[in-house]
């Protein structure tokens, strides 16, 4: 009886030892690997999350330069010369549009390609790129200017484009907007100045605009403070702060009967109001290329100096352009805009 009862106990002892060793080994393995397993799961989750948002309008890796508004998965540029930039992995990229639109796109810093009258999902890479990380810029020209996001390769994602922190804001009329050039904003002196200085840049400009509002001429002295070149929705200046503001106004005022005293008073107030929105910006007040309202413009700058604002500068533009630099006697050609940028860039660089 004793042998009968003791035998199974002796036989189970090795099994018990083996079971114990198995449990111990399992515990050791479990203790050694959970962090790696969790890290792998986390990495996979992070990759999925990152990829899921890549290219969407809300993607933090898409930098919107200028005045943009956002709603329901769309982004809308306002004024002219507003653009977006990003970087992305993979070999192809497409942009989602709504209705017929015209926009320029540049990949890897190459020439801007015009896509005109396109809609839906527009392929920007009919010829696939090499594998790696690429950069993209898009500037809208006309039409249904609604950006609805990007489409990338499966598994690809956007990358921080490392956009410059500094920003130049140009205020003006058709001359500043690049009117009469083939590429408009891309050929403007403001765009070219910003590119020379490797800074972000935006153009708060529109054809036919004055400093002083008159019948038939919208006044930048008030429209500048709105989101768009039309309408009355106030712009939220907390969205970004300009490093420098460059103003070129007055060319249209003379033809609309604005007197010297009106012009000077409006300019003085305009500069004060800009300063209230941009407390730290350097402000450059350009003499019109026609040399109109010169004394009144200088007086407005002097008034700001008298008020203790030393960061306002008068820019003498006499001699910058010759008759051959104009497309029609008023609007600079693309080559003329380059001449302006070559003069203006070092003046700005010295102060910022």
Tab-separated table of C-alpha atoms in Angstrom:
chain	number	residue	atom	x	y	z
A	1	UNK	CA	0.000	0.000	0.000
A	2	UNK	CA	2.851	2.299	0.877
A	3	UNK	CA	4.685	1.372	-2.295
A	4	UNK	CA	1.540	1.873	-4.301
A	5	UNK	CA	0.960	5.334	-2.883
A	6	UNK	CA	4.589	6.448	-2.916
A	7	UNK	CA	5.278	5.459	-6.510
A	8	UNK	CA	3.040	8.055	-8.129
A	9	UNK	CA	4.467	10.708	-5.874
A	10	UNK	CA	7.976	9.845	-6.994
A	11	UNK	CA	6.876	9.804	-10.602
A	12	UNK	CA	5.152	13.201	-10.362
A	13	UNK	CA	8.111	14.914	-8.768
A	14	UNK	CA	10.096	15.297	-12.067
A	15	UNK	CA	6.913	16.472	-13.744
A	16	UNK	CA	6.381	19.005	-11.011
A	17	UNK	CA	9.961	20.183	-11.341
A	18	UNK	CA	9.566	20.437	-15.115
A	19	UNK	CA	6.346	22.394	-14.734
A	20	UNK	CA	7.989	24.730	-12.263
A	21	UNK	CA	10.919	25.272	-14.610
A	22	UNK	CA	8.529	25.931	-17.481
A	23	UNK	CA	6.622	28.501	-15.464
A	24	UNK	CA	9.869	30.086	-14.352
A	25	UNK	CA	11.196	30.233	-17.911
A	26	UNK	CA	7.909	31.728	-19.116
A	27	UNK	CA	8.084	34.348	-16.414
A	28	UNK	CA	11.656	35.206	-17.380
A	29	UNK	CA	10.782	35.508	-21.064
A	30	UNK	CA	7.680	37.545	-20.301
A	31	UNK	CA	9.684	39.835	-18.074
A	32	UNK	CA	12.337	40.291	-20.724
A	33	UNK	CA	10.104	41.029	-23.730
A	34	UNK	CA	7.036	43.010	-22.782
A	35	UNK	CA	8.624	46.414	-23.270
A	36	UNK	CA	9.880	45.444	-26.709
A	37	UNK	CA	6.509	44.016	-27.635
A	38	UNK	CA	4.773	47.103	-26.328
A	39	UNK	CA	7.253	49.339	-28.140
A	40	UNK	CA	6.577	47.488	-31.353
A	41	UNK	CA	2.837	47.851	-30.868
A	42	UNK	CA	3.245	51.525	-29.986
A	43	UNK	CA	5.432	52.160	-33.023
A	44	UNK	CA	2.892	50.459	-35.228
A	45	UNK	CA	0.113	52.481	-33.647
A	46	UNK	CA	2.101	55.730	-34.003
A	47	UNK	CA	2.839	54.943	-37.630
A	48	UNK	CA	-0.820	54.298	-38.328
A	49	UNK	CA	-1.869	57.438	-36.511
A	50	UNK	CA	0.738	59.523	-38.290
A	51	UNK	CA	-0.117	58.098	-41.692
A	52	UNK	CA	-3.821	58.494	-41.028
A	53	UNK	CA	-3.463	62.255	-40.723
A	54	UNK	CA	-0.794	62.779	-43.356
A	55	UNK	CA	-2.035	65.072	-46.079
A	56	UNK	CA	-5.244	66.113	-44.386
A	57	UNK	CA	-5.992	69.820	-44.144
A	58	UNK	CA	-5.383	69.668	-40.385
A	59	UNK	CA	-1.995	67.965	-40.809
A	60	UNK	CA	0.521	69.883	-38.643
A	61	UNK	CA	3.218	69.170	-41.236
A	62	UNK	CA	1.457	71.399	-43.752
A	63	UNK	CA	2.517	75.027	-43.263
A	64	UNK	CA	-0.015	77.615	-44.457
A	65	UNK	CA	1.576	80.983	-45.267
A	66	UNK	CA	-0.604	84.069	-45.452
A	67	UNK	CA	-4.259	84.456	-44.607
A	68	UNK	CA	-6.081	81.119	-44.666
A	69	UNK	CA	-9.409	80.074	-43.172
A	70	UNK	CA	-10.457	76.518	-42.345
A	71	UNK	CA	-13.764	74.678	-42.098
A	72	UNK	CA	-15.127	71.165	-42.652
A	73	UNK	CA	-11.869	69.707	-43.919
A	74	UNK	CA	-11.095	72.537	-46.322
A	75	UNK	CA	-8.572	75.371	-46.380
A	76	UNK	CA	-9.154	78.609	-48.276
A	77	UNK	CA	-6.403	81.128	-49.142
A	78	UNK	CA	-7.253	84.831	-49.081
A	79	UNK	CA	-5.693	87.849	-50.795
A	80	UNK	CA	-2.933	86.910	-53.239
A	81	UNK	CA	0.322	85.056	-52.893
A	82	UNK	CA	-0.850	82.868	-50.001
A	83	UNK	CA	0.670	79.411	-50.299
A	84	UNK	CA	1.166	76.125	-48.486
A	85	UNK	CA	4.251	74.026	-48.147
A	86	UNK	CA	5.135	70.621	-46.787
A	87	UNK	CA	7.487	67.696	-47.246
A	88	UNK	CA	6.509	64.091	-47.848
A	89	UNK	CA	7.896	60.601	-48.292
A	90	UNK	CA	7.139	58.278	-51.179
A	91	UNK	CA	7.215	58.716	-54.928
A	92	UNK	CA	3.896	60.388	-55.799
A	93	UNK	CA	1.669	63.178	-54.541
A	94	UNK	CA	-1.798	64.351	-55.547
A	95	UNK	CA	-3.786	67.379	-54.403
A	96	UNK	CA	-7.501	67.247	-53.747
A	97	UNK	CA	-9.543	70.081	-55.203
A	98	UNK	CA	-13.248	70.703	-55.490
A	99	UNK	CA	-14.330	72.579	-58.611
A	100	UNK	CA	-12.313	74.083	-61.459
A	101	UNK	CA	-9.232	75.866	-60.136
A	102	UNK	CA	-5.836	77.153	-61.277
A	103	UNK	CA	-2.795	76.748	-59.072
A	104	UNK	CA	0.979	76.513	-59.255
A	105	UNK	CA	2.936	73.628	-57.742
A	106	UNK	CA	6.659	73.203	-57.197
A	107	UNK	CA	8.267	69.928	-56.119
A	108	UNK	CA	11.755	69.792	-54.629
A	109	UNK	CA	12.306	73.473	-55.337
A	110	UNK	CA	11.852	73.015	-59.068
A	111	UNK	CA	10.026	75.262	-61.515
A	112	UNK	CA	6.413	76.047	-60.746
A	113	UNK	CA	3.989	74.122	-62.929
A	114	UNK	CA	0.604	75.704	-63.683
A	115	UNK	CA	-2.430	73.452	-63.338
A	116	UNK	CA	-5.296	75.360	-64.923
A	117	UNK	CA	-8.947	74.384	-65.086
A	118	UNK	CA	-8.380	71.218	-63.068
A	119	UNK	CA	-10.671	69.725	-60.427
A	120	UNK	CA	-10.978	66.654	-58.231
A	121	UNK	CA	-7.803	64.770	-57.335
A	122	UNK	CA	-4.975	66.232	-59.398
A	123	UNK	CA	-1.854	64.147	-59.950
A	124	UNK	CA	1.254	66.300	-59.507
A	125	UNK	CA	3.612	63.418	-60.278
A	126	UNK	CA	2.548	61.712	-63.524
A	127	UNK	CA	6.151	60.613	-63.592
A	128	UNK	CA	7.025	59.016	-60.264
A	129	UNK	CA	9.707	60.603	-58.121
A	130	UNK	CA	12.696	58.760	-56.751
A	131	UNK	CA	12.175	57.169	-53.348
A	132	UNK	CA	12.948	59.499	-50.481
A	133	UNK	CA	11.705	62.726	-48.922
A	134	UNK	CA	10.468	65.531	-51.160
A	135	UNK	CA	9.218	69.092	-50.714
A	136	UNK	CA	6.044	70.651	-52.104
A	137	UNK	CA	4.668	74.174	-52.470
A	138	UNK	CA	1.265	75.136	-53.841
A	139	UNK	CA	0.141	78.706	-54.649
A	140	UNK	CA	-3.426	79.262	-55.817
A	141	UNK	CA	-4.071	81.573	-58.752
A	142	UNK	CA	-7.810	81.656	-59.499
A	143	UNK	CA	-11.040	79.688	-59.599
A	144	UNK	CA	-12.474	77.583	-56.788
A	145	UNK	CA	-9.513	78.027	-54.480
A	146	UNK	CA	-10.322	75.263	-52.019
A	147	UNK	CA	-7.596	72.956	-50.721
A	148	UNK	CA	-8.946	69.615	-49.507
A	149	UNK	CA	-5.718	67.791	-48.740
A	150	UNK	CA	-3.058	65.602	-50.312
A	151	UNK	CA	-2.987	61.974	-51.397
A	152	UNK	CA	0.304	60.141	-50.847
A	153	UNK	CA	1.574	56.630	-51.542
A	154	UNK	CA	0.374	53.863	-49.276
A	155	UNK	CA	2.543	53.969	-46.152
A	156	UNK	CA	3.993	57.383	-47.008
A	157	UNK	CA	3.511	60.412	-44.813
A	158	UNK	CA	4.172	64.119	-44.569
A	159	UNK	CA	7.268	65.536	-42.914
A	160	UNK	CA	7.850	68.874	-41.204
A	161	UNK	CA	8.944	71.251	-44.009
A	162	UNK	CA	11.026	73.378	-41.613
A	163	UNK	CA	9.498	76.607	-42.904
A	164	UNK	CA	11.386	79.775	-41.873
A	165	UNK	CA	10.078	81.520	-38.771
A	166	UNK	CA	10.372	85.022	-40.252
A	167	UNK	CA	7.596	86.448	-42.409
A	168	UNK	CA	7.386	89.472	-44.711
A	169	UNK	CA	3.968	91.017	-45.332
A	170	UNK	CA	3.625	93.256	-48.400
A	171	UNK	CA	0.715	95.701	-48.608
A	172	UNK	CA	-0.222	97.358	-51.864
A	173	UNK	CA	-2.210	97.485	-55.061
A	174	UNK	CA	-1.781	95.883	-58.492
A	175	UNK	CA	1.917	96.758	-58.567
A	176	UNK	CA	2.512	94.702	-55.438
A	177	UNK	CA	0.167	91.942	-56.634
A	178	UNK	CA	2.246	91.337	-59.774
A	179	UNK	CA	-0.435	92.398	-62.238
A	180	UNK	CA	0.643	92.400	-65.917
A	181	UNK	CA	3.182	89.617	-65.336
A	182	UNK	CA	2.515	86.124	-66.624
A	183	UNK	CA	2.615	84.416	-63.224
A	184	UNK	CA	1.131	87.246	-61.126
A	185	UNK	CA	2.133	86.722	-57.464
A	186	UNK	CA	5.070	84.476	-58.365
A	187	UNK	CA	6.516	87.273	-60.499
A	188	UNK	CA	5.861	90.036	-57.962
A	189	UNK	CA	8.666	91.891	-56.216
A	190	UNK	CA	7.270	90.824	-52.839
A	191	UNK	CA	7.492	87.132	-53.648
A	192	UNK	CA	10.976	87.570	-55.079
A	193	UNK	CA	12.157	89.596	-52.091
A	194	UNK	CA	10.961	86.928	-49.699
A	195	UNK	CA	12.665	84.211	-51.710
A	196	UNK	CA	15.930	86.153	-51.766
A	197	UNK	CA	15.851	86.520	-48.000
A	198	UNK	CA	14.698	82.922	-47.441
A	199	UNK	CA	11.702	84.100	-45.461
A	200	UNK	CA	8.000	83.336	-45.660
A	201	UNK	CA	6.059	86.041	-47.480
A	202	UNK	CA	2.512	87.088	-48.239
A	203	UNK	CA	0.909	89.774	-50.383
A	204	UNK	CA	-2.011	91.753	-48.993
A	205	UNK	CA	-2.595	93.473	-52.317
A	206	UNK	CA	-5.202	93.834	-55.035
A	207	UNK	CA	-5.550	95.690	-58.325
A	208	UNK	CA	-7.137	99.119	-58.162
A	209	UNK	CA	-6.802	99.587	-54.407
A	210	UNK	CA	-5.931	102.924	-52.831
A	211	UNK	CA	-4.672	103.937	-49.426
A	212	UNK	CA	-7.705	106.190	-48.877
A	213	UNK	CA	-11.086	104.675	-49.683
A	214	UNK	CA	-12.954	106.575	-52.377
A	215	UNK	CA	-15.809	105.883	-54.739
A	216	UNK	CA	-14.497	103.196	-57.067
A	217	UNK	CA	-11.346	102.587	-55.039
A	218	UNK	CA	-11.193	100.359	-51.956
A	219	UNK	CA	-8.960	101.764	-49.235
A	220	UNK	CA	-6.248	99.568	-47.764
A	221	UNK	CA	-6.336	101.835	-44.716
A	222	UNK	CA	-9.270	99.654	-43.615
A	223	UNK	CA	-9.369	96.623	-45.949
A	224	UNK	CA	-5.943	95.453	-44.826
A	225	UNK	CA	-7.415	94.578	-41.456
A	226	UNK	CA	-9.960	92.182	-42.950
A	227	UNK	CA	-9.543	88.514	-43.751
A	228	UNK	CA	-10.119	88.924	-47.473
A	229	UNK	CA	-9.727	91.607	-50.108
A	230	UNK	CA	-13.520	91.918	-50.114
A	231	UNK	CA	-15.993	91.747	-47.267
A	232	UNK	CA	-15.756	92.908	-43.681
A	233	UNK	CA	-14.698	89.840	-41.691
A	234	UNK	CA	-11.917	91.018	-39.383
A	235	UNK	CA	-8.637	89.141	-39.615
A	236	UNK	CA	-7.327	87.516	-36.436
A	237	UNK	CA	-3.823	88.953	-36.139
A	238	UNK	CA	-2.949	86.480	-33.399
A	239	UNK	CA	-2.697	83.833	-36.130
A	240	UNK	CA	0.781	85.070	-37.020
A	241	UNK	CA	3.054	88.055	-36.473
A	242	UNK	CA	4.968	89.615	-39.344
A	243	UNK	CA	8.696	90.178	-38.974
A	244	UNK	CA	8.458	93.092	-41.400
A	245	UNK	CA	5.642	94.944	-43.146
A	246	UNK	CA	6.380	96.601	-46.492
A	247	UNK	CA	3.873	99.129	-47.848
A	248	UNK	CA	3.604	100.545	-51.366
A	249	UNK	CA	0.450	102.654	-51.719
A	250	UNK	CA	-0.559	105.886	-53.422
A	251	UNK	CA	-0.365	105.080	-57.124
A	252	UNK	CA	-4.166	104.883	-57.434
A	253	UNK	CA	-5.036	107.632	-54.951
A	254	UNK	CA	-4.043	110.532	-57.167
A	255	UNK	CA	-6.377	109.427	-59.949
A	256	UNK	CA	-9.251	109.259	-57.458
A	257	UNK	CA	-8.847	112.816	-56.247
A	258	UNK	CA	-7.263	112.160	-52.860
A	259	UNK	CA	-5.702	115.382	-51.608
A	260	UNK	CA	-2.252	115.576	-50.063
A	261	UNK	CA	-3.655	116.321	-46.613
A	262	UNK	CA	-6.098	113.419	-46.825
A	263	UNK	CA	-3.330	111.099	-47.898
A	264	UNK	CA	-0.950	112.165	-45.141
A	265	UNK	CA	-3.577	111.917	-42.428
A	266	UNK	CA	-4.733	108.480	-43.604
A	267	UNK	CA	-1.175	107.183	-43.879
A	268	UNK	CA	-0.282	108.382	-40.389
A	269	UNK	CA	-3.318	106.638	-38.939
A	270	UNK	CA	-2.687	103.526	-41.034
A	271	UNK	CA	0.857	103.184	-39.714
A	272	UNK	CA	-0.353	103.618	-36.155
A	273	UNK	CA	-3.006	100.940	-36.626
A	274	UNK	CA	-0.526	98.511	-38.187
A	275	UNK	CA	1.775	99.019	-35.242
A	276	UNK	CA	-1.062	98.125	-32.883
A	277	UNK	CA	-1.424	94.778	-34.678
A	278	UNK	CA	2.292	94.108	-35.072
A	279	UNK	CA	4.047	95.558	-32.011
A	280	UNK	CA	7.503	94.254	-32.954
A	281	UNK	CA	7.526	94.396	-36.748
A	282	UNK	CA	9.878	96.546	-38.787
A	283	UNK	CA	7.713	98.703	-41.073
A	284	UNK	CA	9.020	99.885	-44.441
A	285	UNK	CA	7.117	102.619	-46.266
A	286	UNK	CA	8.017	102.652	-49.945
A	287	UNK	CA	7.946	105.760	-52.077
A	288	UNK	CA	5.661	105.101	-55.058
A	289	UNK	CA	7.574	104.427	-58.268
A	290	UNK	CA	5.763	107.427	-59.780
A	291	UNK	CA	7.108	109.588	-56.931
A	292	UNK	CA	3.604	110.739	-55.962
A	293	UNK	CA	2.757	111.948	-52.422
A	294	UNK	CA	6.447	111.893	-51.507
A	295	UNK	CA	6.309	114.687	-48.920
A	296	UNK	CA	3.074	113.373	-47.428
A	297	UNK	CA	4.484	109.852	-47.130
A	298	UNK	CA	7.660	111.128	-45.477
A	299	UNK	CA	5.557	113.217	-43.086
A	300	UNK	CA	3.569	110.151	-42.053
A	301	UNK	CA	6.796	108.291	-41.267
A	302	UNK	CA	8.092	111.309	-39.316
A	303	UNK	CA	4.866	111.385	-37.315
A	304	UNK	CA	5.495	107.832	-36.199
A	305	UNK	CA	9.043	108.741	-35.188
A	306	UNK	CA	7.682	111.644	-33.158
A	307	UNK	CA	5.333	109.175	-31.461
A	308	UNK	CA	8.360	107.151	-30.382
A	309	UNK	CA	8.140	104.463	-33.049
A	310	UNK	CA	11.694	104.058	-34.357
A	311	UNK	CA	10.948	100.915	-36.360
A	312	UNK	CA	9.308	102.713	-39.284
A	313	UNK	CA	11.481	103.505	-42.309
A	314	UNK	CA	10.983	105.519	-45.470
A	315	UNK	CA	12.292	103.777	-48.605
A	316	UNK	CA	13.383	106.094	-51.409
A	317	UNK	CA	12.713	104.253	-54.699
A	318	UNK	CA	13.796	106.970	-57.101
A	319	UNK	CA	15.948	105.579	-59.900
A	320	UNK	CA	15.067	101.959	-59.202
A	321	UNK	CA	13.265	101.423	-62.510
A	322	UNK	CA	13.610	102.708	-66.051
A	323	UNK	CA	10.927	102.879	-68.734
A	324	UNK	CA	11.930	99.461	-70.067
A	325	UNK	CA	11.108	97.876	-66.701
A	326	UNK	CA	7.379	98.543	-67.098
A	327	UNK	CA	4.821	96.482	-68.975
A	328	UNK	CA	2.566	99.483	-69.572
A	329	UNK	CA	4.212	102.494	-67.976
A	330	UNK	CA	2.825	101.661	-64.520
A	331	UNK	CA	3.174	97.959	-63.762
A	332	UNK	CA	6.658	96.414	-63.531
A	333	UNK	CA	7.511	93.479	-65.737
A	334	UNK	CA	8.828	90.300	-64.137
A	335	UNK	CA	12.336	91.579	-64.821
A	336	UNK	CA	11.396	94.934	-63.294
A	337	UNK	CA	10.102	93.156	-60.187
A	338	UNK	CA	13.448	91.388	-59.907
A	339	UNK	CA	15.195	94.774	-59.994
A	340	UNK	CA	12.957	96.004	-57.191
A	341	UNK	CA	13.640	92.894	-55.118
A	342	UNK	CA	17.375	93.297	-55.631
A	343	UNK	CA	17.141	96.834	-54.206
A	344	UNK	CA	14.617	96.108	-51.484
A	345	UNK	CA	16.010	92.864	-50.037
A	346	UNK	CA	19.237	94.337	-48.575
A	347	UNK	CA	17.311	97.280	-47.091
A	348	UNK	CA	15.024	94.884	-45.229
A	349	UNK	CA	17.858	92.511	-44.290
A	350	UNK	CA	19.743	95.347	-42.597
A	351	UNK	CA	16.871	95.967	-40.177
A	352	UNK	CA	15.508	92.535	-39.298
